[in-house]
mmCIF file of C-alpha atoms in Angstrom:
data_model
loop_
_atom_site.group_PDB
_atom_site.id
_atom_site.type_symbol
_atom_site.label_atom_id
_atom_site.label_comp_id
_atom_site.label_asym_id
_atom_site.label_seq_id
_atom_site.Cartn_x
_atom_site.Cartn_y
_atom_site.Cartn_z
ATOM 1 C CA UNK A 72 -218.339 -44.226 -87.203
ATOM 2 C CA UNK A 73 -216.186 -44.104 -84.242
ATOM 3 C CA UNK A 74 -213.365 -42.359 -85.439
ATOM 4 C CA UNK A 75 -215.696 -39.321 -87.310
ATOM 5 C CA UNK A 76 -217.489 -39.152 -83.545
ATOM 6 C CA UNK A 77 -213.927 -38.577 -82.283
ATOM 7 C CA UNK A 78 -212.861 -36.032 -84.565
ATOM 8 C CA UNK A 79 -216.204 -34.075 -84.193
ATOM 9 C CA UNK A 80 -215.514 -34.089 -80.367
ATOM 10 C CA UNK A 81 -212.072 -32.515 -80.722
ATOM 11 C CA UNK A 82 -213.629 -30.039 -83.188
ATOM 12 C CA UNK A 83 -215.685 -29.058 -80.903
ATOM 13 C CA UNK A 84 -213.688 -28.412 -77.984
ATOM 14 C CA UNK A 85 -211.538 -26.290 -80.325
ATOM 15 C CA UNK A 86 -214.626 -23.859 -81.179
ATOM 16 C CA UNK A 87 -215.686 -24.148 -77.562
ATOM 17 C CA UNK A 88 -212.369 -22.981 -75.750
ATOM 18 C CA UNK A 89 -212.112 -20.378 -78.610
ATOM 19 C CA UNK A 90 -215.369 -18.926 -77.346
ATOM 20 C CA UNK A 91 -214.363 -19.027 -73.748
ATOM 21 C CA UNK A 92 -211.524 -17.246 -74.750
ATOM 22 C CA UNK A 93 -213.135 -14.359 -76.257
ATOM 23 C CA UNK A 94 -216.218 -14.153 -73.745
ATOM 24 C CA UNK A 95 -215.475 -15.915 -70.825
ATOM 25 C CA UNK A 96 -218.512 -18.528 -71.065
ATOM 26 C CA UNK A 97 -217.888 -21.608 -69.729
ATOM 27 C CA UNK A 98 -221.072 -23.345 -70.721
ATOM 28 C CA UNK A 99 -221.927 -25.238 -73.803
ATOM 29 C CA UNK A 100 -225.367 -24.254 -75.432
ATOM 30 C CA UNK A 101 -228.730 -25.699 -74.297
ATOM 31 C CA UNK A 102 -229.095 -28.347 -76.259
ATOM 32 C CA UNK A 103 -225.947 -30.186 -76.777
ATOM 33 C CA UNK A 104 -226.235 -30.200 -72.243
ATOM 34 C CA UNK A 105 -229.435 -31.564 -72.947
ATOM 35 C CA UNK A 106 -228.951 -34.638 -74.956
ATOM 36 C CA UNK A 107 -226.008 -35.402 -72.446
ATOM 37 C CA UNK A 108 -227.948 -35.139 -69.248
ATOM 38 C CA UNK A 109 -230.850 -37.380 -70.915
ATOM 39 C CA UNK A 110 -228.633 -40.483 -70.944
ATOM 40 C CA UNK A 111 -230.074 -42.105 -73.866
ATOM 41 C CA UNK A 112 -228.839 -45.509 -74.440
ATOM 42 C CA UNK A 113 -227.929 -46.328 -77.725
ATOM 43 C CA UNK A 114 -228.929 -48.826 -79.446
ATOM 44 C CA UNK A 115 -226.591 -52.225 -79.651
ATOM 45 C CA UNK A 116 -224.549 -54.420 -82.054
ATOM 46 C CA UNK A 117 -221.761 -53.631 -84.750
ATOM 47 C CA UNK A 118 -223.849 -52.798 -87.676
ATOM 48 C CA UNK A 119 -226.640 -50.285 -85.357
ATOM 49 C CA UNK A 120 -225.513 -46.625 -86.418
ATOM 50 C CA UNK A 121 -228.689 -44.889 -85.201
ATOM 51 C CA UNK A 122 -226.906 -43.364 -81.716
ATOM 52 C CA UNK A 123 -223.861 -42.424 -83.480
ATOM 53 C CA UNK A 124 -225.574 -40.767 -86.049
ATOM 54 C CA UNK A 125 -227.295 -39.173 -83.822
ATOM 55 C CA UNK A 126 -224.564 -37.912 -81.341
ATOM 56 C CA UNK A 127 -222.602 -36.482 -84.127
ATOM 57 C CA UNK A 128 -225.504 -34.061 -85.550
ATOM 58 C CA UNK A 129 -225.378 -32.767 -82.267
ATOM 59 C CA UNK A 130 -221.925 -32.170 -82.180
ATOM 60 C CA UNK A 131 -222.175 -30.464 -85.662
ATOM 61 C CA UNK A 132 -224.958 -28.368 -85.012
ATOM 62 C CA UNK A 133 -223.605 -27.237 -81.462
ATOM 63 C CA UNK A 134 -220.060 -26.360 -83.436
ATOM 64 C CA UNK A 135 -222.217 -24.158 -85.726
ATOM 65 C CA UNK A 136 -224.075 -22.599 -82.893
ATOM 66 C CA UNK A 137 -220.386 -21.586 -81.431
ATOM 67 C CA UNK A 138 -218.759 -20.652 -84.415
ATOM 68 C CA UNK A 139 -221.918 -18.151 -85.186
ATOM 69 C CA UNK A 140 -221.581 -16.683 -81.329
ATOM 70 C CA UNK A 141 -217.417 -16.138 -82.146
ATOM 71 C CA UNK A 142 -217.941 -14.250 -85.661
ATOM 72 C CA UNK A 143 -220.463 -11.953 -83.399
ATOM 73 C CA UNK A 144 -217.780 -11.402 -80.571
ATOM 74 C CA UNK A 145 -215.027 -11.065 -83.185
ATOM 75 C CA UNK A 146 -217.034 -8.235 -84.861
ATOM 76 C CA UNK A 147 -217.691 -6.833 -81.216
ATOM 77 C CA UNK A 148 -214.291 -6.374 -80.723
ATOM 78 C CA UNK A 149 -213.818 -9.473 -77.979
ATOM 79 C CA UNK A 150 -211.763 -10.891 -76.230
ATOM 80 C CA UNK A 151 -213.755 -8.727 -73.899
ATOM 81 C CA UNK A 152 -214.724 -9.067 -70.013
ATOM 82 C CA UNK A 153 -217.073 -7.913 -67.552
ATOM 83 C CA UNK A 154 -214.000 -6.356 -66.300
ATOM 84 C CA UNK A 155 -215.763 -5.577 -62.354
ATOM 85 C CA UNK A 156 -219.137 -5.066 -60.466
ATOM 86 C CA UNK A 157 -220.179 -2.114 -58.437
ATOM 87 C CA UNK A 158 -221.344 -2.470 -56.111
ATOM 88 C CA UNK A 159 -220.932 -6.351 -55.293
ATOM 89 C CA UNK A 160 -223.514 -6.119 -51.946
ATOM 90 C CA UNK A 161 -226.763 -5.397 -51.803
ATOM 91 C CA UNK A 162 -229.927 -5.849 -49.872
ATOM 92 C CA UNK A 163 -232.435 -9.178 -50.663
ATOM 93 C CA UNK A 164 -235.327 -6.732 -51.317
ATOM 94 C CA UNK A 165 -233.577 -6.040 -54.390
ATOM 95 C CA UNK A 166 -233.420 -2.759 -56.405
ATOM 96 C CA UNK A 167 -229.798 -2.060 -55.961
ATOM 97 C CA UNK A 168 -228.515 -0.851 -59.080
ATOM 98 C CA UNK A 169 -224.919 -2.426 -60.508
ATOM 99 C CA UNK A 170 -222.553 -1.150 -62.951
ATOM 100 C CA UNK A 171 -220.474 -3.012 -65.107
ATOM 101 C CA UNK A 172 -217.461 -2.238 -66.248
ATOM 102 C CA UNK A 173 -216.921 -4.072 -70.051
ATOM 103 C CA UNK A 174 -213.529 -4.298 -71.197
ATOM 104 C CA UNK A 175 -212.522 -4.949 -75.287
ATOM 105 C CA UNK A 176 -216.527 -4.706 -76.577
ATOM 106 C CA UNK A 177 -218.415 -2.194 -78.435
ATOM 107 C CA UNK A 178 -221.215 -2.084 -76.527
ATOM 108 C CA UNK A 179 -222.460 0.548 -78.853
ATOM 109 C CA UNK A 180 -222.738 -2.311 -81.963
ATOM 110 C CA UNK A 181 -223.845 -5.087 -78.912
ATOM 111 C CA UNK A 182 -226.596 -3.103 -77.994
ATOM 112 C CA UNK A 183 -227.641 -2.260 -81.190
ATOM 113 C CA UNK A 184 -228.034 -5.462 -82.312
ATOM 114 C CA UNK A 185 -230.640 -6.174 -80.142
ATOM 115 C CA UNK A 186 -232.084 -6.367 -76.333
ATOM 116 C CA UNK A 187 -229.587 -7.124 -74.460
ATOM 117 C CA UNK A 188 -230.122 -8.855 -70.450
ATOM 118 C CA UNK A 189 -228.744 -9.426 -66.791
ATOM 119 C CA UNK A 190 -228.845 -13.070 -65.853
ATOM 120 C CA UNK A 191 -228.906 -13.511 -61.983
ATOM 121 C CA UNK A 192 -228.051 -17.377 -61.394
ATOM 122 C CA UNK A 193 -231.050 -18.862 -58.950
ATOM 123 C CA UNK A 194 -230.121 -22.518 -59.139
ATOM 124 C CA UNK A 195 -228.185 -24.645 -61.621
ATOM 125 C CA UNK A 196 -229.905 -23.611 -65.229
ATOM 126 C CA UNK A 197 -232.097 -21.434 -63.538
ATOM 127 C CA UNK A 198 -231.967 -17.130 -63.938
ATOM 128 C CA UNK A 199 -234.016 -14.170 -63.049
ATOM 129 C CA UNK A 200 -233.741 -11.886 -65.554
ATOM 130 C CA UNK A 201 -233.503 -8.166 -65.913
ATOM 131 C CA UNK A 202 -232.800 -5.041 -69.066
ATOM 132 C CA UNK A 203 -229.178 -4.124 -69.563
ATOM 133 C CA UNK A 204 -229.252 -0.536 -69.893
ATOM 134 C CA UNK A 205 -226.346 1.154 -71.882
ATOM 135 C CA UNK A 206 -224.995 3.872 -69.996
ATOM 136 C CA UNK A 207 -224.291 7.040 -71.897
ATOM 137 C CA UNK A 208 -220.264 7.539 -70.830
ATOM 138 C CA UNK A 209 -220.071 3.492 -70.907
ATOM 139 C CA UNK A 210 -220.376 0.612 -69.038
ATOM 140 C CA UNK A 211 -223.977 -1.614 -68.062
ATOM 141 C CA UNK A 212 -226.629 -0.826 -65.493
ATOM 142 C CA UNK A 213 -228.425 -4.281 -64.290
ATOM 143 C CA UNK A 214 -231.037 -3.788 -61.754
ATOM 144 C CA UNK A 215 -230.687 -6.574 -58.514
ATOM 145 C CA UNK A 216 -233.999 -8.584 -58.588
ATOM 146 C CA UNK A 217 -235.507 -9.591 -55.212
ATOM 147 C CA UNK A 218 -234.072 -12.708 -54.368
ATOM 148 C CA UNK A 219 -235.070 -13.589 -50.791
ATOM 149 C CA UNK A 220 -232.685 -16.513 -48.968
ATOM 150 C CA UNK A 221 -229.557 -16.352 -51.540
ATOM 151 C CA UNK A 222 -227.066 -15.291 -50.328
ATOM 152 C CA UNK A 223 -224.971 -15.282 -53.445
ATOM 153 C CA UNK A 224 -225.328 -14.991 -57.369
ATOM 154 C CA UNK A 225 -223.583 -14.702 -60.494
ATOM 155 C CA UNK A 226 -224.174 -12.687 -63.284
ATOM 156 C CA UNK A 227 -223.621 -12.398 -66.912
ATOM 157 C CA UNK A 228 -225.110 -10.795 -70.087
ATOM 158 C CA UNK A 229 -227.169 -12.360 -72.166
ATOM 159 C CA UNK A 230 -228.550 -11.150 -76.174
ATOM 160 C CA UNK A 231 -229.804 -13.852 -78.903
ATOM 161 C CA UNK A 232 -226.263 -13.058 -80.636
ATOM 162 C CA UNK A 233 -223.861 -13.623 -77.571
ATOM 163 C CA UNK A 234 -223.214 -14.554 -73.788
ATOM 164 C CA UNK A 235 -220.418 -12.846 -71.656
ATOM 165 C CA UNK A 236 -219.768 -14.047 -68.110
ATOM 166 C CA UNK A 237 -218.472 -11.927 -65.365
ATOM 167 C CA UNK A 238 -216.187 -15.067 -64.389
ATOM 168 C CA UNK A 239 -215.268 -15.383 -60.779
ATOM 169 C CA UNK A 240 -217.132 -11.652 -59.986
ATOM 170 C CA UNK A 241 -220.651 -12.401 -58.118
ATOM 171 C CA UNK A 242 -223.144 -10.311 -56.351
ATOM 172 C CA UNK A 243 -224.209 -11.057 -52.615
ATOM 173 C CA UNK A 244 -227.268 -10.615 -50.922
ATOM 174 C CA UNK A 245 -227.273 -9.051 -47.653
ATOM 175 C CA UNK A 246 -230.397 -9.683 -45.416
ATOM 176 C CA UNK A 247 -231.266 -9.455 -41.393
ATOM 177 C CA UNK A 248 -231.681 -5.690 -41.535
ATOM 178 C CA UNK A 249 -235.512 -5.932 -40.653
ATOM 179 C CA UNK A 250 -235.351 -3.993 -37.094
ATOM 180 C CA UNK A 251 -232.469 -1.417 -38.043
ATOM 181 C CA UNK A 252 -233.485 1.617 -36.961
ATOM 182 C CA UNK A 253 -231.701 5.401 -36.403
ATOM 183 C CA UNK A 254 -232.952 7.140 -33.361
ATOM 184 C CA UNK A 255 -230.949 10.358 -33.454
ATOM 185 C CA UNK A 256 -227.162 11.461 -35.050
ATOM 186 C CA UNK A 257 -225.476 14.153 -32.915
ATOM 187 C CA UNK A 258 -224.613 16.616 -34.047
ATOM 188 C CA UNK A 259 -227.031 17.027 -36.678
ATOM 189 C CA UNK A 260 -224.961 19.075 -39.054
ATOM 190 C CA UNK A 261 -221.904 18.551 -40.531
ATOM 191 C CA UNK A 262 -219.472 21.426 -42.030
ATOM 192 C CA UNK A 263 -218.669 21.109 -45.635
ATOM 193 C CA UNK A 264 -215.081 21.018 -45.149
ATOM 194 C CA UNK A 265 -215.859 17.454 -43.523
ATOM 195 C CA UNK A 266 -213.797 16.561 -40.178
ATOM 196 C CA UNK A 267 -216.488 16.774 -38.175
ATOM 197 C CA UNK A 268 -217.360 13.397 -35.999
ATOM 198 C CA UNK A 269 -220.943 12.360 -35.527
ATOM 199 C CA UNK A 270 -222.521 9.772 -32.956
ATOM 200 C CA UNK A 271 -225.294 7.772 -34.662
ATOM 201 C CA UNK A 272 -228.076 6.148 -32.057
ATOM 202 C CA UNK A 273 -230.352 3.432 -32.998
ATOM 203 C CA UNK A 274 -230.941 -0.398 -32.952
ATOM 204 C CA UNK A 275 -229.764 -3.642 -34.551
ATOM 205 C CA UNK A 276 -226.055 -2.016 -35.752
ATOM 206 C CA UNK A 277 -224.125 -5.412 -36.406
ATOM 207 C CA UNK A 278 -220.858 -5.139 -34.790
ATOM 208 C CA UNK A 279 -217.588 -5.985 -36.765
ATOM 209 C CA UNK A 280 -217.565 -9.165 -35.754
ATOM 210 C CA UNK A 281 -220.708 -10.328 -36.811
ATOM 211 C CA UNK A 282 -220.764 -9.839 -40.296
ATOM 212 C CA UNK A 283 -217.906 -9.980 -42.978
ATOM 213 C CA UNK A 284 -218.544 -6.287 -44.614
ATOM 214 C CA UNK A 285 -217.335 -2.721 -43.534
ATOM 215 C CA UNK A 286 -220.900 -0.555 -42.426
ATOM 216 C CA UNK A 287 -220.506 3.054 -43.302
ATOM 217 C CA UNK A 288 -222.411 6.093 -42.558
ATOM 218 C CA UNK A 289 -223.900 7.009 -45.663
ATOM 219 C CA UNK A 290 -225.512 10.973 -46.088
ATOM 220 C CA UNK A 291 -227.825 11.404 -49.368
ATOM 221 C CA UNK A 292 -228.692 14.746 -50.285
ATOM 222 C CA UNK A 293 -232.140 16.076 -51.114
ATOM 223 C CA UNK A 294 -230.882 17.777 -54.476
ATOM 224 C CA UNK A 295 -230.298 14.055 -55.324
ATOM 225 C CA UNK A 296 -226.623 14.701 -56.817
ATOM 226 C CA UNK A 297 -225.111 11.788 -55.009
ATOM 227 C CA UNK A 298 -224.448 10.250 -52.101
ATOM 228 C CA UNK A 299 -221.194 10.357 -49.696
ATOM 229 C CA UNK A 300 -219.813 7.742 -47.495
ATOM 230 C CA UNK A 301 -217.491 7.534 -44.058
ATOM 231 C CA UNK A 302 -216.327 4.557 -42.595
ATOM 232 C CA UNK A 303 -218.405 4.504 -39.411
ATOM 233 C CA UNK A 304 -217.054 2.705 -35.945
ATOM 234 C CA UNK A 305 -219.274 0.784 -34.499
ATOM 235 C CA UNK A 306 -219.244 0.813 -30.527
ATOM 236 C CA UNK A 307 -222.270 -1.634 -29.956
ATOM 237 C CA UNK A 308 -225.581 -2.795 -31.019
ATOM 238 C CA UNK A 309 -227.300 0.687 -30.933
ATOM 239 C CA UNK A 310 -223.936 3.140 -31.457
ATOM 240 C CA UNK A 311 -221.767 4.143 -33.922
ATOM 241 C CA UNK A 312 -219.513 6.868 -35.107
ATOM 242 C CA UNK A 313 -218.364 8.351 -38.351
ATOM 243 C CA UNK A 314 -216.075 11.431 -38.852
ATOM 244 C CA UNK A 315 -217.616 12.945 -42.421
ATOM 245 C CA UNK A 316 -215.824 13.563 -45.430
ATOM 246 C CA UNK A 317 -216.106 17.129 -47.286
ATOM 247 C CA UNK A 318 -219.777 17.455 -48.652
ATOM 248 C CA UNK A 319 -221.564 20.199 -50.516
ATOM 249 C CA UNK A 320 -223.403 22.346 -48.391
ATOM 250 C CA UNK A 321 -227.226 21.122 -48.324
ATOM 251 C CA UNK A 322 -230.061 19.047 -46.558
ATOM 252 C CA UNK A 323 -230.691 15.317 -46.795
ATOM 253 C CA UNK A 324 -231.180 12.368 -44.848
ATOM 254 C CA UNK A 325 -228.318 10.137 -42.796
ATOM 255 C CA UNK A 326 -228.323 6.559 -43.091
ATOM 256 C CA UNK A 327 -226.052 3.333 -43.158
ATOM 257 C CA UNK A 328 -224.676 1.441 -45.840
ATOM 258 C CA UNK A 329 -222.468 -2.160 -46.965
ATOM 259 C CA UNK A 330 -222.021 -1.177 -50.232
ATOM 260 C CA UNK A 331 -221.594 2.571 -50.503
ATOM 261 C CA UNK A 332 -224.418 3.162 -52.530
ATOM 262 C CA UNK A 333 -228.147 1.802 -51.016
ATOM 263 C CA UNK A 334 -228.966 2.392 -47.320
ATOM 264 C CA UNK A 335 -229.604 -0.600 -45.888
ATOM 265 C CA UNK A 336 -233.120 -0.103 -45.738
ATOM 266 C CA UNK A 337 -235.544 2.034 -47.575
ATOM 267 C CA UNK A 338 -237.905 2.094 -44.035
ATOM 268 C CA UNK A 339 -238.022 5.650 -42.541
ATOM 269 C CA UNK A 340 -236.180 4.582 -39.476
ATOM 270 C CA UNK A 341 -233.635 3.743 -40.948
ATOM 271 C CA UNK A 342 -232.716 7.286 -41.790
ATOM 272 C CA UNK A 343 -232.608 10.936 -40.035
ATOM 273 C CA UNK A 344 -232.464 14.022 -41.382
ATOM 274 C CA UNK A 345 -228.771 15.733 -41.717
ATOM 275 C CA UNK A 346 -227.784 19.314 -42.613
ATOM 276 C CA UNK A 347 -224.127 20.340 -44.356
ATOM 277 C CA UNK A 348 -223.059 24.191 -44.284
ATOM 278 C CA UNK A 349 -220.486 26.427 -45.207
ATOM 279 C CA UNK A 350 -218.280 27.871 -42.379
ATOM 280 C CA UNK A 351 -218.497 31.700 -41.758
ATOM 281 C CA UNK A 352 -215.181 33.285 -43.968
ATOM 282 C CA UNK A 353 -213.571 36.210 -42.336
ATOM 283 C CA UNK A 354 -212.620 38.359 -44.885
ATOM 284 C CA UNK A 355 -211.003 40.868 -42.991
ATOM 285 C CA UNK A 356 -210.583 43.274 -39.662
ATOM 286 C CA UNK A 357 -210.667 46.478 -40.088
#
C-alpha cells in the first residue's frame, strides 16, 4: 500500500546517501534508473495493487544492491576519495597516462577482489572503458582513451563489488595541435645547473590568449628517467622561450607540453633534439 511504498522510499534514500557518503557516487544502480525512465503507467482503481507491488520490489532489491556495495566499502576502509588527477589535460589522440591519488581505501584488498576499471563519461550512461593498474608505491594508473571532439570527461572506478567517483575532478581533452611543429631551439644545449634561456622556433605555438592552459617547454631524456618542464613565454605564433631548470646531464629530445607530462604531439616535428652537460670544475691553480 501507499504508506509501505513511502517508507521503502525513505529507506532507500537512507542507504543511498550512506553510500554517497562513503564513495562519492551519486548515481542509483541501473535498474532502479531504469524502471523510472520507462514511465510505466500503472494500472487504475482502489483495489489494482499490481504497480505498487511492483514499484516496491524495486525499491527493495535496489536497497539490497546498496547495502551489499557499503559492507564492501566499509571493509575497504571508505569513506575514501579519488582524492586528485594528474595530469587533468591531455591530448584527444589519447594515451596520456593519469594517476590517481585514493584517499581512506585499501586498494591492496580492492584490487584483489577483482578487475578493477577507469570509466571515461562519453554521454549520459555512456563510458569508454579502460584497466586500473595498481601502482606499486600507491595510487591508480588509467590510460586516456581516444576520444576525438570532447572536450571534457569524468572519471571514476568501477569493479563488480564497488563504484568510487572522482566528484567534481574531470579530465579535458586538448585538440588543434595538428600543424605544431619545432624548427630549431637555440642554443641546443642546456647546462645541468639549469639557468640557461633557450629560443624555441616553429609553427602553430598558441599564444596566451588563445587558449586557457600554461604551454611549457618540456625536455625528455633518452635514458627515459623522466621528463622536466619550464614555463616557456610565448612571443608569437612560431616563438617561444623557456629558461631550463637543473637537469641531469644527458641527450634527449625538446618538445612542448599543457600538462607537464605528454608533448603535445607524438609527430617528429614536434620535437628536436637537446643536449644537457656538466660545466668544466676548476679544481685548482697551481
Amino acid at each position: 500500500d501507499d504508506e509501505k511504498l513511502e517508507r521503502a522510499r525513505l529507506e532507500l534514500g537512507d542507504v543511498f546517501n550512506l553510500r554517497r557518503t562513503l564513495s562519492g557516487e551519486a548515481a542509483f544502480p541501473h535498474r532502479y534508473r531504469s524502471q523510472l525512465e520507462a514511465g510505466r503507467p500503472c494500472c487504475a482503481g482502489a483495489a489494482c495493487t499490481e504497480c505498487q507491488t511492483e514499484q516496491l520490489e524495486n525499491l527493495q532489491a535496489t536497497g539490497l544492491t546498496l547495502r551489499r556495495e557499503i559492507r564492501v566499502l566499509e571493509l575497504l576502509g571508505c569513506p575514501c576519495a579519488i582524492a586528485s588527477i594528474t595530469p587533468q589535460l591531455g591530448p584527444a589522440a589519447g594515451g596520456t597516462q593519469i594517476f590517481m591519488a585514493v584517499s581512506g581505501m585499501d586498494l591492496t584488498m580492492a584490487f584483489g577482489f577483482g578487475p578493477v576499471e577507469c570509466w571515461f563519461s562519453r554521454e549520459v550512461e555512456q563510458y569508454v572503458k579502460t584497466r586500473a593498474v595498481l601502482l606499486p608505491g600507491g595510487g591508480v594508473r588509467c590510460d586516456a582513451p581516444e576520444m576525438a571532439r570532447l572536450p571534457e570527461t569524468s572519471l571514476s572506478l568501477h569493479s563488480a563489488n564497488f563504484t568510487l567517483s572522482a566528484g567534481h575532478a574531470s579530465f579535458r581533452y586538448i585538440e588543434g595541435f595538428e600543424v605544431f611543429t619545432i624548427d630549431s631551439v637555440a642554443p641546443g644545449a642546456s647546462p645541468s645547473t639549469g639557468g640557461a634561456k633557450v629560443t624555441v622556433s616553429g609553427e602553430g605555438f598558441p599564444m596566451a590568449s588563445e587558449v586557457d592552459f600554461e604551454l611549457k617547454c618540456l625536455f625528455m631524456p633518452d635514458a627515459g628517467e623522466g621528463v622536466s618542464v619550464a614555463p616557456a613565454d610565448v612571443l608569437d605564433n612560431s616563438t617561444l622561450t623557456c629558461v631550463m631548470p637543473p637537469m641531469a646531464p644527458g641527450t634527449g629530445r625538446l618538445s612542448v607540453t599543457y600538462n607537464e607530462r605528454d608533448a603535445v604531439s607524438d609527430d617528429e616535428l614536434a620535437s628536436v633534439n637537446f643536449a644537457v652537460y656538466d660545466h668544466p670544475r676548476i679544481q685548482g691553480i697551481w
